[in-house]
PDB file of C-alpha atoms in Angstrom:
ATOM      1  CA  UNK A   1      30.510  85.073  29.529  1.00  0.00           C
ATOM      2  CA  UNK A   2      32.671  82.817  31.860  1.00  0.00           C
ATOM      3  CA  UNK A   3      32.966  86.101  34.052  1.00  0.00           C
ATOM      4  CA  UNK A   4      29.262  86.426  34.585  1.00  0.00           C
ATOM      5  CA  UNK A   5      29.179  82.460  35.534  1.00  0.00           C
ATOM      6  CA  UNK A   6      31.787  82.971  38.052  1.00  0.00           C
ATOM      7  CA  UNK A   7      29.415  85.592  39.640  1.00  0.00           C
ATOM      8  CA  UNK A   8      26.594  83.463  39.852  1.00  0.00           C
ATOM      9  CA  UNK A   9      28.671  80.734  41.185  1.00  0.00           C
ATOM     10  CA  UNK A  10      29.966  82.668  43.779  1.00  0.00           C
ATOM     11  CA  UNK A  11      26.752  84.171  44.477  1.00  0.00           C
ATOM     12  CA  UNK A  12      24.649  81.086  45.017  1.00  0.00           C
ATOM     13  CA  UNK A  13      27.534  79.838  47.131  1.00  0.00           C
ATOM     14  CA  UNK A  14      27.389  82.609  49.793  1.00  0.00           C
ATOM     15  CA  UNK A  15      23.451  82.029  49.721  1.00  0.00           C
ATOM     16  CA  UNK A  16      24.152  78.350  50.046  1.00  0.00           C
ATOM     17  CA  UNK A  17      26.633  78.894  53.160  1.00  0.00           C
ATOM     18  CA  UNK A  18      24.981  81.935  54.350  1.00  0.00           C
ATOM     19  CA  UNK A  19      27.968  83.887  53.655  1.00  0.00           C
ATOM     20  CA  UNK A  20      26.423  87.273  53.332  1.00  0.00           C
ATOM     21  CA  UNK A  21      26.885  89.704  50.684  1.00  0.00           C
ATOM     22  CA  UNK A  22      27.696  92.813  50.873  1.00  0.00           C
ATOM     23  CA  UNK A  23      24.525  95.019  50.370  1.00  0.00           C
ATOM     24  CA  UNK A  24      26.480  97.875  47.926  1.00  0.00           C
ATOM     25  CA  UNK A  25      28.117  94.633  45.866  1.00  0.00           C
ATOM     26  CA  UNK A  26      23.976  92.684  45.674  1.00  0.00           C
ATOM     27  CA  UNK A  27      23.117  94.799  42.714  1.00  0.00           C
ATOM     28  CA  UNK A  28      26.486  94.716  40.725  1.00  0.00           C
ATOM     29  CA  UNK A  29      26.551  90.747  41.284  1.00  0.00           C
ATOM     30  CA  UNK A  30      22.533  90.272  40.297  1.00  0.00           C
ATOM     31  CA  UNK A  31      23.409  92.368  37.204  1.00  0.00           C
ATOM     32  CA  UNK A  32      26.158  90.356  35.896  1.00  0.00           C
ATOM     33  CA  UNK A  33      24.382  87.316  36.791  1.00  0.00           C
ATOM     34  CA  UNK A  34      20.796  88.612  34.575  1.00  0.00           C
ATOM     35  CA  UNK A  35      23.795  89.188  31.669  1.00  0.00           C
ATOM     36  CA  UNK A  36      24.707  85.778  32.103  1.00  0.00           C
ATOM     37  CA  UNK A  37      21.237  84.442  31.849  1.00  0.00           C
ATOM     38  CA  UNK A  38      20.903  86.758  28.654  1.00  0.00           C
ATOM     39  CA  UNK A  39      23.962  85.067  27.093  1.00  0.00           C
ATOM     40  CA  UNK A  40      23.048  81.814  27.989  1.00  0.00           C
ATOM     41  CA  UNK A  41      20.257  82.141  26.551  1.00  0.00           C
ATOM     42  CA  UNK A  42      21.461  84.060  22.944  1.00  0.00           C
ATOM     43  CA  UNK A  43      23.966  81.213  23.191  1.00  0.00           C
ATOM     44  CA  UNK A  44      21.714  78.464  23.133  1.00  0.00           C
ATOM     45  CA  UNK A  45      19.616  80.078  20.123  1.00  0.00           C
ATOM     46  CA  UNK A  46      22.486  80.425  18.374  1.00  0.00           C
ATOM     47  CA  UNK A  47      23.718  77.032  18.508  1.00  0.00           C
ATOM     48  CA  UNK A  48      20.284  75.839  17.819  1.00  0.00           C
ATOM     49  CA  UNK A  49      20.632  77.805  14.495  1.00  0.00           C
ATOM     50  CA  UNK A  50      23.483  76.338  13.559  1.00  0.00           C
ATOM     51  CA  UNK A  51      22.551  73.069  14.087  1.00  0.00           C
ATOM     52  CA  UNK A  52      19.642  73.439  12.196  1.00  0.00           C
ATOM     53  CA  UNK A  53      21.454  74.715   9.047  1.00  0.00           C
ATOM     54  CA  UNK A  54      23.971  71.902   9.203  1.00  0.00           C
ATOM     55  CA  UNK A  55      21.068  69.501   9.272  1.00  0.00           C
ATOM     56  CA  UNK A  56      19.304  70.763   6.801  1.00  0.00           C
ATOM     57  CA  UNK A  57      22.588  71.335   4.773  1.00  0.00           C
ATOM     58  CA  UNK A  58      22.900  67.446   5.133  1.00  0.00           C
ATOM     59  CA  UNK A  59      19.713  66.373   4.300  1.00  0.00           C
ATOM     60  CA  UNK A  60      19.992  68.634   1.418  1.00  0.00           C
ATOM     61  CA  UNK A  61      16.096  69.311   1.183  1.00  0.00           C
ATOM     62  CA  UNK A  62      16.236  72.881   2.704  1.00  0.00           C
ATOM     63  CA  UNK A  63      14.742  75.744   0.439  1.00  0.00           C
ATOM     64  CA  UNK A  64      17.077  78.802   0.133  1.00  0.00           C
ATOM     65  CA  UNK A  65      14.775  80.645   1.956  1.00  0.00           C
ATOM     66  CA  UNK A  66      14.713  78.397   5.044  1.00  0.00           C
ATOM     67  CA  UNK A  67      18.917  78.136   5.252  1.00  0.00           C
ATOM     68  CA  UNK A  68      17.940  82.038   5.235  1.00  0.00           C
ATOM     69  CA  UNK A  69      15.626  82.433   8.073  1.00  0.00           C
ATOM     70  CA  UNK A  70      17.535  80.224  10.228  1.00  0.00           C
ATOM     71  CA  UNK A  71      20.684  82.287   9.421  1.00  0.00           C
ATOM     72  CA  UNK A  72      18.996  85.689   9.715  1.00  0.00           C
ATOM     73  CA  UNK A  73      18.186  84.702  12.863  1.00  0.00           C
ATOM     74  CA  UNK A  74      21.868  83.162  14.393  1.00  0.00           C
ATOM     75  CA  UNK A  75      23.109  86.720  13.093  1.00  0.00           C
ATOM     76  CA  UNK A  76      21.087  88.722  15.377  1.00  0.00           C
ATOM     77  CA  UNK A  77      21.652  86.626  18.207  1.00  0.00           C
ATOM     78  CA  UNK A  78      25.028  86.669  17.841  1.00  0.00           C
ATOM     79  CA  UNK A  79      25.064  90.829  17.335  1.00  0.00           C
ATOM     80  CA  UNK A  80      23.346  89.928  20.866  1.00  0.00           C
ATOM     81  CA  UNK A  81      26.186  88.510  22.539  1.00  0.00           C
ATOM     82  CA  UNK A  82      28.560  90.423  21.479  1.00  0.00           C
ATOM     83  CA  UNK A  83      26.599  93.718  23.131  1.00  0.00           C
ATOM     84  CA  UNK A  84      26.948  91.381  25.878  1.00  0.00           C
ATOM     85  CA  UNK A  85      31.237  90.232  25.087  1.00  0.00           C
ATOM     86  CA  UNK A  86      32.507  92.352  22.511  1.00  0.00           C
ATOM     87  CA  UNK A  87      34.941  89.560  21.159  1.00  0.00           C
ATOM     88  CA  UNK A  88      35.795  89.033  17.392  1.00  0.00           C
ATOM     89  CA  UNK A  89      34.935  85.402  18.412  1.00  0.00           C
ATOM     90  CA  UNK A  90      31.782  86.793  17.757  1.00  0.00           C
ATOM     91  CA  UNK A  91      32.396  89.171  14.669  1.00  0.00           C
ATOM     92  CA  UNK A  92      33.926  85.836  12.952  1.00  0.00           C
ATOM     93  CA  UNK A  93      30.707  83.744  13.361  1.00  0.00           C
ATOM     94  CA  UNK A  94      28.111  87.008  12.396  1.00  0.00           C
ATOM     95  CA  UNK A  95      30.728  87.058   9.104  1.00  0.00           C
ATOM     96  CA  UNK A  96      30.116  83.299   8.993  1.00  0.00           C
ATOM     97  CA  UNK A  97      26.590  84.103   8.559  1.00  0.00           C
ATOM     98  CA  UNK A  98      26.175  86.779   6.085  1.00  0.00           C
ATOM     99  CA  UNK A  99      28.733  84.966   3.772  1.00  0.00           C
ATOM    100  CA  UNK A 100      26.704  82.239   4.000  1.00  0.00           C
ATOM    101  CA  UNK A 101      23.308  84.451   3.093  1.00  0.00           C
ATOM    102  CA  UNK A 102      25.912  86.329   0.437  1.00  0.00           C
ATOM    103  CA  UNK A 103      26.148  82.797  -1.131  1.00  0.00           C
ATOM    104  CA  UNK A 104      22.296  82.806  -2.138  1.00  0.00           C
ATOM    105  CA  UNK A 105      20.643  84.390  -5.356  1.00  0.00           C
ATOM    106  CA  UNK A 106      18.339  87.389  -4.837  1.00  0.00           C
ATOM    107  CA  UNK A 107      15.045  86.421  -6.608  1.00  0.00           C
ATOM    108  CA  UNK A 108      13.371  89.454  -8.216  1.00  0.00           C
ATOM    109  CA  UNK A 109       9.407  88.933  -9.463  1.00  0.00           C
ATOM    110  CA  UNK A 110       8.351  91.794 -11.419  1.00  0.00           C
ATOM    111  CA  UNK A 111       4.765  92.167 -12.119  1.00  0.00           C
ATOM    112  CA  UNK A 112       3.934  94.142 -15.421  1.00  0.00           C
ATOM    113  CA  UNK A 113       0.788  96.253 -15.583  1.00  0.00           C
ATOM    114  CA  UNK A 114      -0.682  99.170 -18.074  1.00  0.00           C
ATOM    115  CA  UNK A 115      -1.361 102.425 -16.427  1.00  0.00           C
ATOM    116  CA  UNK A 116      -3.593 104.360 -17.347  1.00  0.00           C
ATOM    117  CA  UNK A 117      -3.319 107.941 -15.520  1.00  0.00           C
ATOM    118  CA  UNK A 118      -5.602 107.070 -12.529  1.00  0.00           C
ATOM    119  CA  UNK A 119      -5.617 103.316 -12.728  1.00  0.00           C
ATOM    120  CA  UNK A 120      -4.067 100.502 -13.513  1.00  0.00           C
ATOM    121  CA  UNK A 121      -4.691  98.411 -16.607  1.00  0.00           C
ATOM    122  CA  UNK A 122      -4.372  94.900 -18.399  1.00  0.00           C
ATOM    123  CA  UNK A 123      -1.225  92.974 -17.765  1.00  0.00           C
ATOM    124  CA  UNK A 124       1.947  93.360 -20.462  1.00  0.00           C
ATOM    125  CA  UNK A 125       3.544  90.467 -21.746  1.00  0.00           C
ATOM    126  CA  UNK A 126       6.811  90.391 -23.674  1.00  0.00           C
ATOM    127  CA  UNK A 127       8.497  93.033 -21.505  1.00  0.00           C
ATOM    128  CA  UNK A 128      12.283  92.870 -22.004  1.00  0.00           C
ATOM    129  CA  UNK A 129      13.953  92.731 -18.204  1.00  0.00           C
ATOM    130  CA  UNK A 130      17.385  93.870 -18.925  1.00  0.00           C
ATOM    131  CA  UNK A 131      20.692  94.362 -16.151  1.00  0.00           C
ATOM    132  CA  UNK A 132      23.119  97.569 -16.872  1.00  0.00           C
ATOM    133  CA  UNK A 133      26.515  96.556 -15.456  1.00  0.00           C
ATOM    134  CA  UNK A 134      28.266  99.949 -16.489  1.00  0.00           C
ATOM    135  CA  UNK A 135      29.603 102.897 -14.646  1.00  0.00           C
ATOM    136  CA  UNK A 136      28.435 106.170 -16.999  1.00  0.00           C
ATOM    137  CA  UNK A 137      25.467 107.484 -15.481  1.00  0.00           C
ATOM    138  CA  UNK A 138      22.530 106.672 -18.298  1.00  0.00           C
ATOM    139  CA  UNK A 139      20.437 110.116 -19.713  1.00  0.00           C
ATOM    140  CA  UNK A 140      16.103 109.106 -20.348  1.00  0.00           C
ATOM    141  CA  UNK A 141      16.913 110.364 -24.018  1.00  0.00           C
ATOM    142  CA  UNK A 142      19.450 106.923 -24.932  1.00  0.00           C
ATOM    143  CA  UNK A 143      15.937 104.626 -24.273  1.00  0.00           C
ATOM    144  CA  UNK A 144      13.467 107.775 -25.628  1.00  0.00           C
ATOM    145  CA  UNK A 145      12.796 104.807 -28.508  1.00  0.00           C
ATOM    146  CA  UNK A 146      13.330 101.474 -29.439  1.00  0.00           C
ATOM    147  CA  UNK A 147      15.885 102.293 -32.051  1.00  0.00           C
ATOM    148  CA  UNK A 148      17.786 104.702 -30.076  1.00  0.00           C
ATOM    149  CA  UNK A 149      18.370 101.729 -27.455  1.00  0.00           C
ATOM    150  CA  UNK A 150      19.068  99.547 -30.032  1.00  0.00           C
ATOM    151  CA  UNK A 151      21.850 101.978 -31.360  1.00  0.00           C
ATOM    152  CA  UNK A 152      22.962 102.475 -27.529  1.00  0.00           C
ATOM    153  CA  UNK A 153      23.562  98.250 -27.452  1.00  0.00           C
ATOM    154  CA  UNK A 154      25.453  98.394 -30.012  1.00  0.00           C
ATOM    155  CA  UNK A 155      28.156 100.810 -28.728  1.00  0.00           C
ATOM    156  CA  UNK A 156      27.899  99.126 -25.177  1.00  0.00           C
ATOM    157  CA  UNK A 157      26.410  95.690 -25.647  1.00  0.00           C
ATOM    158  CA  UNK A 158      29.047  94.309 -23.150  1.00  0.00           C
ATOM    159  CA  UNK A 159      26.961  96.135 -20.517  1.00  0.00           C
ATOM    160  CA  UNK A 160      23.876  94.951 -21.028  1.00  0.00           C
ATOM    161  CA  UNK A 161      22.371  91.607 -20.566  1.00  0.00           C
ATOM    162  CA  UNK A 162      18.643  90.100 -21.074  1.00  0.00           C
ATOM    163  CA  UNK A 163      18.009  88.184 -18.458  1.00  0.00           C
ATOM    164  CA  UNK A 164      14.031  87.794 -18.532  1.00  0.00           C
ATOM    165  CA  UNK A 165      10.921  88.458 -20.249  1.00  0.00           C
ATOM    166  CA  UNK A 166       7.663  88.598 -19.226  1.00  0.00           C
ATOM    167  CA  UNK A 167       4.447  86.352 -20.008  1.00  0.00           C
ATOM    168  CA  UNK A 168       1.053  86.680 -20.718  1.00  0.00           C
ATOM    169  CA  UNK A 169       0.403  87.514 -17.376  1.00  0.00           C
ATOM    170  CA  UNK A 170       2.775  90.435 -17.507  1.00  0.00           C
ATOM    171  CA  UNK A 171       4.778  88.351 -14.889  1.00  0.00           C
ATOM    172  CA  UNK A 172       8.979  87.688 -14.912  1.00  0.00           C
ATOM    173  CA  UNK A 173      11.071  86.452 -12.641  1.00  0.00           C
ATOM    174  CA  UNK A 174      14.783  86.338 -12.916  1.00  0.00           C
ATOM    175  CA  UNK A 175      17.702  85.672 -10.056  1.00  0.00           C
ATOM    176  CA  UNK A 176      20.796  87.784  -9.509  1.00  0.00           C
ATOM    177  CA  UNK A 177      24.278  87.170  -7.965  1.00  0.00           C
ATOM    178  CA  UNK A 178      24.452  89.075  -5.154  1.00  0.00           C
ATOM    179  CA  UNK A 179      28.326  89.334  -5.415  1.00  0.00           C
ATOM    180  CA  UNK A 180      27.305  90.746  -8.556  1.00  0.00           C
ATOM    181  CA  UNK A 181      24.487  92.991  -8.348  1.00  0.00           C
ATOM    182  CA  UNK A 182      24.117  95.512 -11.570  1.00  0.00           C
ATOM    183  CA  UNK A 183      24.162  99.225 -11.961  1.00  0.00           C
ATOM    184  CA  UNK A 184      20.555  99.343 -12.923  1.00  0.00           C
ATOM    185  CA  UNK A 185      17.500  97.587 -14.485  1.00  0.00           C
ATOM    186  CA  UNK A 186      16.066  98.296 -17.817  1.00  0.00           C
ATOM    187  CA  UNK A 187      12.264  97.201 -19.073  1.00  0.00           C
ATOM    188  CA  UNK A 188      11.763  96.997 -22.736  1.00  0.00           C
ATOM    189  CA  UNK A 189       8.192  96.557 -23.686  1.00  0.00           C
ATOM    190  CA  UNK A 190       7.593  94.875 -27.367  1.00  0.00           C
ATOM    191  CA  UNK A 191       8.564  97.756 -30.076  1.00  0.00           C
ATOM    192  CA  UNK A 192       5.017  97.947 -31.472  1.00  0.00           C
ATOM    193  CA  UNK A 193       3.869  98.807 -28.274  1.00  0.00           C
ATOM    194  CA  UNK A 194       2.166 101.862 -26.295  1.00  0.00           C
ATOM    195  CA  UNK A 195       4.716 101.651 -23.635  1.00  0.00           C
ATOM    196  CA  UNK A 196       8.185 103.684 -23.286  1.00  0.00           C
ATOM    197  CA  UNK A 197      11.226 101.753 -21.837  1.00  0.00           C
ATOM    198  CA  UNK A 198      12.149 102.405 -18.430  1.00  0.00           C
ATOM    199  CA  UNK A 199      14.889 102.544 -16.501  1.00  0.00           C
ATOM    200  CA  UNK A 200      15.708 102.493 -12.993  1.00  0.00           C
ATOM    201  CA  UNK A 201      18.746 102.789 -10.512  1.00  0.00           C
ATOM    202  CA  UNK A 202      19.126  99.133  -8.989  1.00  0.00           C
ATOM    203  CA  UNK A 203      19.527 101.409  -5.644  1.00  0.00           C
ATOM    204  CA  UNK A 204      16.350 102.798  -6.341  1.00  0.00           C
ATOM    205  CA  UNK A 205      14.471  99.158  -7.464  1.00  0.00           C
ATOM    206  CA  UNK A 206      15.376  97.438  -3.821  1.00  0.00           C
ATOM    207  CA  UNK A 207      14.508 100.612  -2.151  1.00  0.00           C
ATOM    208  CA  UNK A 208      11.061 100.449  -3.517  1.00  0.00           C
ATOM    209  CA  UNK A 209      10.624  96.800  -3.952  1.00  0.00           C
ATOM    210  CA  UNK A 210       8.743  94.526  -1.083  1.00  0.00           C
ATOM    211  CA  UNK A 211       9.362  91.080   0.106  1.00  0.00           C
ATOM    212  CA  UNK A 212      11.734  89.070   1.932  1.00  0.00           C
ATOM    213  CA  UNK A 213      15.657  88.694   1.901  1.00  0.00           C
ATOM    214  CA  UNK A 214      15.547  86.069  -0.096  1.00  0.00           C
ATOM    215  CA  UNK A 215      12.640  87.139  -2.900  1.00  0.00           C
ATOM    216  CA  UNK A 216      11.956  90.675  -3.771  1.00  0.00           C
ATOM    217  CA  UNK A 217       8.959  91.383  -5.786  1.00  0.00           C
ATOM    218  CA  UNK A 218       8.270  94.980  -7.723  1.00  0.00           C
ATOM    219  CA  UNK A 219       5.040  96.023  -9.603  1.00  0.00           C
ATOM    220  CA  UNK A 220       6.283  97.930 -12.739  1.00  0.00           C
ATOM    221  CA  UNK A 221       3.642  99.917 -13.989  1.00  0.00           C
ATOM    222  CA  UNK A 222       4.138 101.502 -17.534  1.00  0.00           C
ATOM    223  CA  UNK A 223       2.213 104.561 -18.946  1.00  0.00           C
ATOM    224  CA  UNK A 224       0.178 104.067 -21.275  1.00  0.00           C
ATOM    225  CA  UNK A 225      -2.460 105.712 -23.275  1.00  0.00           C
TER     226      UNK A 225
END
């Protein structure tokens, strides 16, 4: 950026002294001073970010979701500035940044509801919400019942884990590592139930799941008849 200042300074000083400028050179020197203005500006919001998160840091009554915003937002200005400067100045503070939002849980709500071929139903309680944390690709027939999963946790119960259930109002809500994240996402309804288990791809849950960075939330809705 200090390039673009020198332009401007040398610009306002010919104006100043009536120096003229060179009509083929106007253009050039206008455009580097409008990129200066645009950094100047980036760089201000950025530092304002920054500030922001070590005050609320320090006060230490910040929600996740606030240290969040404000961080979301100091990463694209800083992708801004270095359009601008390509400079791993730049790259270091964006990495700053998304370690910082790596750092935070992902919140998942799932919402569990009966359907019924053309409509949804009643909430389900007691749904199982369980992570899958292996590698081998899982076939529909290993959660086809109940007992069958059962049988599959006890051959690979190191890669499973329960980590939520839902309540009468066919509502759980768990939180995940990020550094962490699992292979997939299993949801066991009660075994005297109407409903199957499903399972989905964790790829395939955050590509269809709504919300914000910090809280996804997914409406599961089981077939039932």
């Amino acid at each position: 950026m200090r390039k673009y200042k020198q332009a401007r300074a040398a610009y306002d000083k010919a104006l100043e002294t009536g120096e003229s400028v060179v009509a083929d050179l106007r253009p050039n020197i206008q455009g580097a001073i409008s990129l200066c203005d645009s950094c100047a500006y980036y760089d201000d919001l950025t530092a304002r970010c920054f500030q922001q998160i070590a005050k609320m840091k320090k006060e230490g009554h910040a929600t996740q979701a606030e240290v969040a915003e404000y961080a979301s937002y100091a990463i694209e200005y800083i992708e801004q500035l270095r359009r601008f400067n390509p400079d791993d100045y730049y790259l270091k503070r964006i990495e700053l940044m998304k370690g910082l939002l790596m750092s935070m849980d992902l919140q998942v709500k799932f919402t569990f509801v009966e359907w019924k071929t053309f409509s949804e139903g009643n909430p389900i309680p007691g749904v199982e919400v369980w992570i899958y944390r292996g590698f081998t690709p899982l076939s529909s027939n290993s959660f086809s019942s109940d007992k069958r999963f059962r049988r599959l946790l006890k051959r690979e119960g190191m890669n499973f884990q329960q980590v939520g259930q839902s309540g009468e109002n066919g509502i759980a809500e768990i939180e995940l590592d990020r550094t962490n994240l699992p292979t997939g996402i299993l949801f066991r309804p009660k075994e005297d139930s109407p409903q199957k288990i499903v399972y989905m791809s964790f790829e395939d849950l955050m590509r269809q799941a709504r919300g914000t960075y910090m809280k996804k939330q997914f409406r599961v809705k089981m077939y039932t008849k």
